[in-house]
Amino acid sequence: DVKVTQSSRYLVKRTGEKVFLECVQDMDHENMFWYRQDPGLGLRLIYFSYDVKMKEKGDIPEGYSVSREKKERFSLILESASTNQTSMYLCASSPPLGGGGGPQHFGDGTRLSIL
Amino acid sequence: AQTVTQSQPEMSVQEAETVTLSCTYDTSESDYYLFWYKQPPSRQMILVIRQEAYKQQNATENRFSVNFQKAAKSFSLKISDSQLGDAAMYFCAYRSAMGAQKLVFGQGTRLTINP
């Protein structure tokens, strides 16, 4: 089974702090994603990566950055946390398109509160 | 840009009955994938069912089946013989068959199973 592990299940930070959310997958997937989940809005894509050191902006990248130094690890960075970034953050991974349209596999999510 | 709409924020059904969750989408592409994901209170996003747009036959997975109407851009999920364990948020999602493999999600439908 594919395992996507997010480093924290709950996290509380203060406004202005630099926040790191870590995600590790064990299936050697090329693609990794960070989503934000808010009630009534579903999941929205923040950033994704299709290879080491490669990144692409999603639909809501403002206030976030990412890092992918190793294939199995994809980090989401809140440069200066603000209260409107309080949310659930979900990481996902998937094989490339050549894998037959493989679905994305998700981590358990990090519920982040910014005070 | 593609959009996905789930017009039912909440649904409820009696245990053992059948329920249908609605999903519509908008795209100009002809080849794509559609998914239904389930998110129980444990927060783990679980793939329920997948449909490839070029296949006319509706996908089925045990008690879960879809009604895929490509011309109408409709992708509903039918759950037969509802069980208490089916209670969850259900998300409809779209993914292009080419280019970036990001998922576009609907707003979600919260399904309650009444014993």
PDB file of C-alpha atoms in Angstrom, chain A residues 4 8-10 31 33 35 37-45 48 57-59 88 90 94-98 100-111, chain B residues 1-2 4 6 9 33 35 37 39-47 50 52 54 89 91 93-108 110:
ATOM      1  CA  VAL A   4       1.901   9.257   2.416  1.00  0.00           C
ATOM      2  CA  SER A   8       2.077  16.683  12.088  1.00  0.00           C
ATOM      3  CA  ARG A   9      -1.604  15.984  12.563  1.00  0.00           C
ATOM      4  CA  TYR A  10      -2.226  19.215  14.474  1.00  0.00           C
ATOM      5  CA  ASN A  31       4.251  13.729  -8.645  1.00  0.00           C
ATOM      6  CA  PHE A  33       0.864  17.900  -4.388  1.00  0.00           C
ATOM      7  CA  TYR A  35      -3.843  21.088  -1.180  1.00  0.00           C
ATOM      8  CA  GLN A  37      -9.147  22.151   2.441  1.00  0.00           C
ATOM      9  CA  ASP A  38     -11.731  24.641   3.714  1.00  0.00           C
ATOM     10  CA  PRO A  39     -15.437  24.053   4.452  1.00  0.00           C
ATOM     11  CA  GLY A  40     -17.638  24.781   1.447  1.00  0.00           C
ATOM     12  CA  LEU A  41     -14.630  25.198  -0.841  1.00  0.00           C
ATOM     13  CA  GLY A  42     -13.424  21.628  -1.187  1.00  0.00           C
ATOM     14  CA  LEU A  43      -9.723  21.120  -1.810  1.00  0.00           C
ATOM     15  CA  ARG A  44      -7.699  23.736  -3.628  1.00  0.00           C
ATOM     16  CA  LEU A  45      -4.255  23.148  -5.087  1.00  0.00           C
ATOM     17  CA  PHE A  48       2.698  20.649  -7.080  1.00  0.00           C
ATOM     18  CA  LYS A  57       2.064  26.948  -8.877  1.00  0.00           C
ATOM     19  CA  GLY A  58      -1.435  25.742  -8.316  1.00  0.00           C
ATOM     20  CA  ASP A  59      -4.558  27.814  -7.914  1.00  0.00           C
ATOM     21  CA  MET A  88      -6.458  21.759   6.826  1.00  0.00           C
ATOM     22  CA  LEU A  90      -3.378  17.721   2.595  1.00  0.00           C
ATOM     23  CA  SER A  94       0.780   9.945  -7.747  1.00  0.00           C
ATOM     24  CA  PRO A  95       2.658   8.085 -10.462  1.00  0.00           C
ATOM     25  CA  PRO A  96       3.192   9.767 -13.848  1.00  0.00           C
ATOM     26  CA  LEU A  97       0.509   9.736 -16.530  1.00  0.00           C
ATOM     27  CA  GLY A  98       2.210   6.787 -18.165  1.00  0.00           C
ATOM     28  CA  GLY A 100      -2.437   4.587 -16.614  1.00  0.00           C
ATOM     29  CA  GLY A 101      -3.909   7.597 -14.917  1.00  0.00           C
ATOM     30  CA  GLY A 102      -3.099   6.424 -11.427  1.00  0.00           C
ATOM     31  CA  PRO A 103      -5.059   8.162  -8.687  1.00  0.00           C
ATOM     32  CA  GLN A 104      -3.566  10.417  -6.110  1.00  0.00           C
ATOM     33  CA  HIS A 105      -2.853   8.999  -2.666  1.00  0.00           C
ATOM     34  CA  PHE A 106      -3.349  11.316   0.263  1.00  0.00           C
ATOM     35  CA  GLY A 107      -1.831  11.794   3.679  1.00  0.00           C
ATOM     36  CA  ASP A 108      -3.970  12.195   6.800  1.00  0.00           C
ATOM     37  CA  GLY A 109      -3.790  15.971   6.727  1.00  0.00           C
ATOM     38  CA  THR A 110      -2.378  18.617   9.036  1.00  0.00           C
ATOM     39  CA  ARG A 111      -4.834  20.878  10.790  1.00  0.00           C
TER      40      ARG A 111
ATOM     41  CA  ALA B   1     -10.152  26.352 -16.557  1.00  0.00           C
ATOM     42  CA  GLN B   2     -12.039  23.308 -15.395  1.00  0.00           C
ATOM     43  CA  VAL B   4     -16.423  20.928 -10.574  1.00  0.00           C
ATOM     44  CA  GLN B   6     -21.412  19.576  -6.084  1.00  0.00           C
ATOM     45  CA  PRO B   9     -23.766  20.313   0.737  1.00  0.00           C
ATOM     46  CA  TYR B  33     -10.599  11.238 -15.625  1.00  0.00           C
ATOM     47  CA  PHE B  35     -13.024  10.464  -9.406  1.00  0.00           C
ATOM     48  CA  TYR B  37     -13.135  10.375  -3.025  1.00  0.00           C
ATOM     49  CA  GLN B  39     -13.153  11.448   3.553  1.00  0.00           C
ATOM     50  CA  PRO B  40     -14.379   9.901   6.832  1.00  0.00           C
ATOM     51  CA  PRO B  41     -13.879  11.626  10.204  1.00  0.00           C
ATOM     52  CA  SER B  42     -10.418  10.051  10.350  1.00  0.00           C
ATOM     53  CA  ARG B  43      -9.548  12.524   7.514  1.00  0.00           C
ATOM     54  CA  GLN B  44      -7.891   9.938   5.261  1.00  0.00           C
ATOM     55  CA  MET B  45      -8.983  10.615   1.678  1.00  0.00           C
ATOM     56  CA  ILE B  46      -9.936   7.299   0.119  1.00  0.00           C
ATOM     57  CA  LEU B  47     -10.540   6.707  -3.568  1.00  0.00           C
ATOM     58  CA  ARG B  50     -12.707   6.238 -11.051  1.00  0.00           C
ATOM     59  CA  GLU B  52     -12.164   7.376 -17.738  1.00  0.00           C
ATOM     60  CA  TYR B  54     -13.332   7.698 -23.188  1.00  0.00           C
ATOM     61  CA  MET B  89     -17.557  13.767   3.132  1.00  0.00           C
ATOM     62  CA  PHE B  91     -15.660  14.787  -3.088  1.00  0.00           C
ATOM     63  CA  ALA B  93     -12.770  15.451  -8.723  1.00  0.00           C
ATOM     64  CA  TYR B  94     -11.611  16.025 -12.292  1.00  0.00           C
ATOM     65  CA  ARG B  95      -8.223  15.435 -13.827  1.00  0.00           C
ATOM     66  CA  SER B  96      -7.035  16.112 -17.334  1.00  0.00           C
ATOM     67  CA  ALA B  97      -5.576  13.180 -19.268  1.00  0.00           C
ATOM     68  CA  MET B  98      -2.712  15.354 -20.451  1.00  0.00           C
ATOM     69  CA  GLY B  99      -0.323  17.853 -18.944  1.00  0.00           C
ATOM     70  CA  ALA B 100      -0.332  18.533 -15.232  1.00  0.00           C
ATOM     71  CA  GLN B 101      -1.982  15.854 -13.148  1.00  0.00           C
ATOM     72  CA  LYS B 102      -3.600  18.136 -10.652  1.00  0.00           C
ATOM     73  CA  LEU B 103      -7.063  17.348  -9.390  1.00  0.00           C
ATOM     74  CA  VAL B 104      -9.872  19.879  -9.457  1.00  0.00           C
ATOM     75  CA  PHE B 105     -12.300  19.196  -6.612  1.00  0.00           C
ATOM     76  CA  GLY B 106     -15.916  19.993  -5.985  1.00  0.00           C
ATOM     77  CA  GLN B 107     -17.085  21.556  -2.727  1.00  0.00           C
ATOM     78  CA  GLY B 108     -17.977  18.222  -1.154  1.00  0.00           C
ATOM     79  CA  ARG B 110     -21.513  15.441   3.685  1.00  0.00           C
TER      80      ARG B 110
END
